[in-house]
């Protein structure tokens, strides 16, 4: 027996993350003989939902249109049998091959209160999926369509994807076996049949323990494998299986537990291939790696890492143990001499050489102090302050560790964790293309009128736009800054681009969704309007900043870089555990933009200008990564704030004479880069500087996202990156205080000194006081307890 339908959907949800499961936009066919208020309501509901709609008047035209478009939803009018029989139309459509994954709904007349509710069985027998009772309200039709999309339509997409996956399995060359959580064989592919000599009918439904075992495996291997996979961990290694003929075959086996609803193991997927001499040559297994088959996957990886560490040679150990140590040392010193004589020097090398030279003629105390300076300069963590001990300030340590580490969290024995984890596949919501600015609803237009104020309430816009504030706010801000004119693209192209970008934010994320992107875009525009910022940047810089803000978190999975690296996610592997999310946001933004001419806002740009704009956008998106936070802030302070302050002090006696000197500092290409980085960094984390109610709401949203991550880490056996963010014990006020103390205060002090933002700094002080008061009350929640 193959997987049941519900099991297939569950498997699709868990394992088809990289596969596109939905079609965009969804196609709807309305079968109405006569146009009336009900058909109009469904038409406008489709427009509102962003679905593509066709109308057919006869059964014949309905089938013809369906065969041409393969609609995901068909709505058939069943109220007036004098025009056509709804049951007959449904059967005609169901008789076609494409209808296998189509949802068909019947519009039926309202039931008078004095009549009994009729049975839906005749409709189901005719092939209908649902019944819709006549209601010509556009909102009611819209709600019905949205429920269909999020329910039956998405389930059908997943089943369709499963069919594709099983087709791939049928044709792949590796042997695949799928068993239930009780180790009952559910599926084997033809490659498995060929390798093992069985016919699938002899295997499906049998327990694995019923099949003959090879006696060439070590006694405890099966126990080791079972112990590993029962914990939800993947196992891979070398294993002997017995063919139907009785002979043994050595295989390279990978067994992956498939986690279903409730975090329970639902299936095991085994992938097997013959372990030949050629395979052995490719892998060149050491003794430790050969024994990996008898260990869990994490142990395998730790052995490989240990081997790598053994292979990295320490000069000191060689010189003390090797017979040719003098020649090695001579080579080392001669290579160092060559480095110091190179004409191409990094700035830090020049600094170290200058200090080395100064030491020679310095008193002993100065020379010792310079030694300490050199020790600091040689570290790679020049911009990361040293934290207090974990016990002194766990909130700050956890927050900083979670946001600034590369994700390779060390466990006991210094073993790196690379356990595989299937991230939740956050489905994209289908968003309607926003209408032109002069046609938007008055309620939204009124909110957008306040867009230039810092107190602008993005959450009200989120509600008014049904969670698509980015498209509307984007059009308003881009229009104000002349973005379409600069890019030489139409307003329609820009609207399509905004829709695509917003559709690729995950509405299911509590924090990193399109509302956060819209909030960052608003802050970016607000900063760009400040006199000193405006006087420092040209229009390309402004456009780059606005576009970077729009895309800076696109397709964010609601998990931190550390989580992705610890989970061994595809993205972490792709980007080598370095700036994983930020690299993905920047790359995906351009992929989404150029894949379709309808939304390619760059298609009319001159090549050189596009390259400059592209690099500026990428640089700003990457600047939002927190591991280089202190580097960006310190460079901004030392390269811009301090020199400008010095000019102000020296020219205080002669009014206005400092303007030219300050402008030359601000407008250099290097410093404009620092300004843009600082601008988007401050916009990205400006929540503590918003009015109190907005600050509280954002604090709740980010806390919920961190809580969900901790829950998932515990569920999957991953290292818990931020242990204090446990929903049962966390103090949200403490976490906010730590975040403001460590990341926000110094950065916004520096940004305020440059851009002059007194209102923001007042908000920051008030919000900090609010969190402090809650903490002093021993309150762990967002708000104080109700007064007794």
Tab-separated table of N, CA, C and O in Angstrom, residues 27-85:
chain	number	residue	atom	x	y	z
A	27	UNK	N	-6.268	30.529	-10.710
A	27	UNK	CA	-7.249	30.676	-11.795
A	27	UNK	C	-8.626	30.248	-11.286
A	27	UNK	O	-8.769	29.176	-10.691
A	28	UNK	N	-9.631	31.087	-11.552
A	28	UNK	CA	-11.009	30.794	-11.127
A	28	UNK	C	-11.924	30.835	-12.349
A	28	UNK	O	-11.835	31.766	-13.164
A	29	UNK	N	-12.778	29.818	-12.484
A	29	UNK	CA	-13.782	29.787	-13.560
A	29	UNK	C	-15.171	29.931	-12.952
A	29	UNK	O	-15.562	29.143	-12.087
A	30	UNK	N	-15.907	30.951	-13.374
A	30	UNK	CA	-17.301	31.155	-12.944
A	30	UNK	C	-18.218	30.643	-14.043
A	30	UNK	O	-18.120	31.094	-15.189
A	31	UNK	N	-19.104	29.703	-13.725
A	31	UNK	CA	-20.059	29.165	-14.703
A	31	UNK	C	-21.447	29.680	-14.318
A	31	UNK	O	-22.118	29.118	-13.443
A	32	UNK	N	-21.844	30.789	-14.928
A	32	UNK	CA	-23.126	31.446	-14.657
A	32	UNK	C	-23.804	31.718	-15.995
A	32	UNK	O	-23.227	32.404	-16.862
A	33	UNK	N	-25.025	31.208	-16.203
A	33	UNK	CA	-25.730	31.422	-17.470
A	33	UNK	C	-26.088	32.892	-17.662
A	33	UNK	O	-26.047	33.408	-18.777
A	34	UNK	N	-26.428	33.558	-16.583
A	34	UNK	CA	-26.820	34.967	-16.648
A	34	UNK	C	-26.002	35.782	-15.651
A	34	UNK	O	-25.714	35.329	-14.549
A	35	UNK	N	-25.647	36.982	-16.076
A	35	UNK	CA	-24.927	37.886	-15.182
A	35	UNK	C	-25.886	38.456	-14.158
A	35	UNK	O	-26.962	38.958	-14.502
A	36	UNK	N	-25.557	38.360	-12.886
A	36	UNK	CA	-26.378	38.940	-11.834
A	36	UNK	C	-25.478	39.381	-10.690
A	36	UNK	O	-24.249	39.346	-10.788
A	37	UNK	N	-26.091	39.807	-9.588
A	37	UNK	CA	-25.314	40.331	-8.468
A	37	UNK	C	-24.385	39.280	-7.882
A	37	UNK	O	-23.303	39.594	-7.391
A	38	UNK	N	-24.792	37.982	-7.942
A	38	UNK	CA	-23.950	36.916	-7.388
A	38	UNK	C	-22.692	36.704	-8.235
A	38	UNK	O	-21.580	36.600	-7.713
A	39	UNK	N	-22.859	36.656	-9.554
A	39	UNK	CA	-21.687	36.480	-10.419
A	39	UNK	C	-20.777	37.701	-10.334
A	39	UNK	O	-19.543	37.571	-10.333
A	40	UNK	N	-21.385	38.904	-10.257
A	40	UNK	CA	-20.579	40.124	-10.105
A	40	UNK	C	-19.776	40.091	-8.800
A	40	UNK	O	-18.606	40.500	-8.756
A	41	UNK	N	-20.416	39.620	-7.738
A	41	UNK	CA	-19.742	39.584	-6.440
A	41	UNK	C	-18.513	38.670	-6.493
A	41	UNK	O	-17.448	39.017	-5.980
A	42	UNK	N	-18.661	37.502	-7.127
A	42	UNK	CA	-17.505	36.609	-7.252
A	42	UNK	C	-16.422	37.214	-8.144
A	42	UNK	O	-15.228	37.051	-7.896
A	43	UNK	N	-16.846	37.923	-9.194
A	43	UNK	CA	-15.869	38.567	-10.083
A	43	UNK	C	-15.016	39.578	-9.311
A	43	UNK	O	-13.785	39.563	-9.387
A	44	UNK	N	-15.701	40.455	-8.548
A	44	UNK	CA	-14.962	41.474	-7.792
A	44	UNK	C	-14.158	40.855	-6.642
A	44	UNK	O	-13.083	41.354	-6.283
A	45	UNK	N	-14.656	39.761	-6.065
A	45	UNK	CA	-13.894	39.066	-5.018
A	45	UNK	C	-12.597	38.492	-5.591
A	45	UNK	O	-11.552	38.528	-4.943
A	46	UNK	N	-12.668	37.982	-6.819
A	46	UNK	CA	-11.447	37.484	-7.478
A	46	UNK	C	-10.455	38.622	-7.684
A	46	UNK	O	-9.243	38.468	-7.469
A	47	UNK	N	-10.946	39.771	-8.130
A	47	UNK	CA	-10.083	40.939	-8.309
A	47	UNK	C	-9.399	41.300	-6.992
A	47	UNK	O	-8.196	41.561	-6.941
A	48	UNK	N	-10.199	41.329	-5.935
A	48	UNK	CA	-9.674	41.713	-4.626
A	48	UNK	C	-8.631	40.726	-4.120
A	48	UNK	O	-7.632	41.116	-3.497
A	49	UNK	N	-8.845	39.435	-4.405
A	49	UNK	CA	-7.916	38.409	-3.923
A	49	UNK	C	-6.693	38.259	-4.812
A	49	UNK	O	-5.746	37.562	-4.461
A	50	UNK	N	-6.713	38.923	-5.981
A	50	UNK	CA	-5.586	38.795	-6.895
A	50	UNK	C	-5.652	37.526	-7.728
A	50	UNK	O	-4.640	37.090	-8.284
A	51	UNK	N	-6.852	36.917	-7.840
A	51	UNK	CA	-7.023	35.716	-8.640
A	51	UNK	C	-7.369	36.112	-10.081
A	51	UNK	O	-7.941	37.179	-10.323
A	52	UNK	N	-7.046	35.246	-11.035
A	52	UNK	CA	-7.397	35.484	-12.435
A	52	UNK	C	-8.720	34.782	-12.711
A	52	UNK	O	-8.875	33.599	-12.422
A	53	UNK	N	-9.681	35.508	-13.306
A	53	UNK	CA	-11.057	35.017	-13.388
A	53	UNK	C	-11.535	34.918	-14.840
A	53	UNK	O	-11.263	35.801	-15.655
A	54	UNK	N	-12.250	33.815	-15.174
A	54	UNK	CA	-12.952	33.667	-16.443
A	54	UNK	C	-14.407	33.365	-16.153
A	54	UNK	O	-14.736	32.764	-15.129
A	55	UNK	N	-15.315	33.782	-17.089
A	55	UNK	CA	-16.743	33.482	-16.950
A	55	UNK	C	-17.197	32.697	-18.172
A	55	UNK	O	-16.870	33.058	-19.309
A	56	UNK	N	-17.940	31.604	-17.934
A	56	UNK	CA	-18.538	30.821	-19.015
A	56	UNK	C	-20.050	30.841	-18.837
A	56	UNK	O	-20.550	30.765	-17.707
A	57	UNK	N	-20.761	30.919	-19.975
A	57	UNK	CA	-22.233	31.016	-19.920
A	57	UNK	C	-22.924	29.680	-20.196
A	57	UNK	O	-24.077	29.492	-19.822
A	58	UNK	N	-22.232	28.768	-20.869
A	58	UNK	CA	-22.841	27.475	-21.221
A	58	UNK	C	-21.945	26.349	-20.744
A	58	UNK	O	-20.742	26.537	-20.543
A	59	UNK	N	-22.523	25.132	-20.591
A	59	UNK	CA	-21.702	23.983	-20.186
A	59	UNK	C	-20.557	23.716	-21.168
A	59	UNK	O	-19.445	23.392	-20.756
A	60	UNK	N	-20.846	23.855	-22.479
A	60	UNK	CA	-19.830	23.576	-23.485
A	60	UNK	C	-18.657	24.564	-23.386
A	60	UNK	O	-17.480	24.174	-23.413
A	61	UNK	N	-18.994	25.858	-23.261
A	61	UNK	CA	-17.925	26.857	-23.155
A	61	UNK	C	-17.162	26.711	-21.839
A	61	UNK	O	-15.967	27.013	-21.761
A	62	UNK	N	-17.860	26.234	-20.803
A	62	UNK	CA	-17.188	26.024	-19.511
A	62	UNK	C	-16.112	24.945	-19.638
A	62	UNK	O	-14.976	25.116	-19.175
A	63	UNK	N	-16.453	23.819	-20.272
A	63	UNK	CA	-15.486	22.734	-20.440
A	63	UNK	C	-14.334	23.181	-21.331
A	63	UNK	O	-13.153	22.904	-21.048
A	64	UNK	N	-14.683	23.894	-22.420
A	64	UNK	CA	-13.648	24.366	-23.341
A	64	UNK	C	-12.669	25.306	-22.627
A	64	UNK	O	-11.440	25.184	-22.777
A	65	UNK	N	-13.223	26.242	-21.846
A	65	UNK	CA	-12.381	27.198	-21.115
A	65	UNK	C	-11.538	26.474	-20.056
A	65	UNK	O	-10.355	26.767	-19.889
A	66	UNK	N	-12.134	25.496	-19.382
A	66	UNK	CA	-11.412	24.766	-18.345
A	66	UNK	C	-10.241	23.979	-18.940
A	66	UNK	O	-9.140	23.947	-18.379
A	67	UNK	N	-10.473	23.338	-20.084
A	67	UNK	CA	-9.400	22.579	-20.721
A	67	UNK	C	-8.262	23.480	-21.189
A	67	UNK	O	-7.112	23.055	-21.289
A	68	UNK	N	-8.589	24.743	-21.452
A	68	UNK	CA	-7.563	25.687	-21.900
A	68	UNK	C	-6.764	26.239	-20.727
A	68	UNK	O	-5.541	26.374	-20.800
A	69	UNK	N	-7.440	26.537	-19.602
A	69	UNK	CA	-6.790	27.252	-18.488
A	69	UNK	C	-6.433	26.368	-17.297
A	69	UNK	O	-5.586	26.734	-16.479
A	70	UNK	N	-7.106	25.215	-17.144
A	70	UNK	CA	-6.868	24.321	-15.993
A	70	UNK	C	-7.050	25.074	-14.673
A	70	UNK	O	-6.157	25.144	-13.839
A	71	UNK	N	-8.226	25.618	-14.458
A	71	UNK	CA	-8.505	26.418	-13.271
A	71	UNK	C	-8.376	25.609	-11.993
A	71	UNK	O	-8.710	24.418	-11.956
A	72	UNK	N	-7.900	26.292	-10.934
A	72	UNK	CA	-7.824	25.643	-9.620
A	72	UNK	C	-9.185	25.641	-8.908
A	72	UNK	O	-9.460	24.758	-8.101
A	73	UNK	N	-10.009	26.650	-9.178
A	73	UNK	CA	-11.334	26.760	-8.548
A	73	UNK	C	-12.385	26.947	-9.631
A	73	UNK	O	-12.201	27.777	-10.542
A	74	UNK	N	-13.478	26.195	-9.548
A	74	UNK	CA	-14.620	26.371	-10.461
A	74	UNK	C	-15.856	26.612	-9.600
A	74	UNK	O	-16.138	25.840	-8.675
A	75	UNK	N	-16.548	27.714	-9.881
A	75	UNK	CA	-17.801	28.037	-9.172
A	75	UNK	C	-18.946	27.863	-10.170
A	75	UNK	O	-18.993	28.557	-11.194
A	76	UNK	N	-19.886	26.955	-9.880
A	76	UNK	CA	-20.995	26.669	-10.806
A	76	UNK	C	-22.299	27.129	-10.163
A	76	UNK	O	-22.601	26.796	-9.012
A	77	UNK	N	-23.075	27.888	-10.932
A	77	UNK	CA	-24.369	28.388	-10.447
A	77	UNK	C	-25.374	27.246	-10.454
A	77	UNK	O	-25.697	26.689	-11.511
A	78	UNK	N	-25.872	26.871	-9.283
A	78	UNK	CA	-26.841	25.781	-9.181
A	78	UNK	C	-28.216	26.254	-8.762
A	78	UNK	O	-29.013	25.459	-8.254
A	79	UNK	N	-28.481	27.547	-8.963
A	79	UNK	CA	-29.759	28.112	-8.480
A	79	UNK	C	-30.874	28.018	-9.513
A	79	UNK	O	-32.047	28.011	-9.161
A	80	UNK	N	-30.526	27.951	-10.823
A	80	UNK	CA	-31.553	28.059	-11.877
A	80	UNK	C	-31.393	26.897	-12.851
A	80	UNK	O	-30.608	26.967	-13.799
A	81	UNK	N	-32.150	25.823	-12.649
A	81	UNK	CA	-32.001	24.625	-13.475
A	81	UNK	C	-32.552	24.815	-14.885
A	81	UNK	O	-32.293	23.993	-15.766
A	82	UNK	N	-33.287	25.934	-15.138
A	82	UNK	CA	-33.839	26.107	-16.476
A	82	UNK	C	-32.759	26.433	-17.517
A	82	UNK	O	-32.980	26.262	-18.709
A	83	UNK	N	-31.603	26.905	-17.057
A	83	UNK	CA	-30.525	27.234	-18.000
A	83	UNK	C	-29.616	26.018	-18.229
A	83	UNK	O	-29.272	25.688	-19.358
A	84	UNK	N	-29.175	25.382	-17.167
A	84	UNK	CA	-28.392	24.146	-17.250
A	84	UNK	C	-28.421	23.471	-15.883
A	84	UNK	O	-28.705	24.105	-14.866
A	85	UNK	N	-28.141	22.168	-15.896
A	85	UNK	CA	-28.075	21.406	-14.657
A	85	UNK	C	-26.651	21.514	-14.089
A	85	UNK	O	-25.691	21.097	-14.759
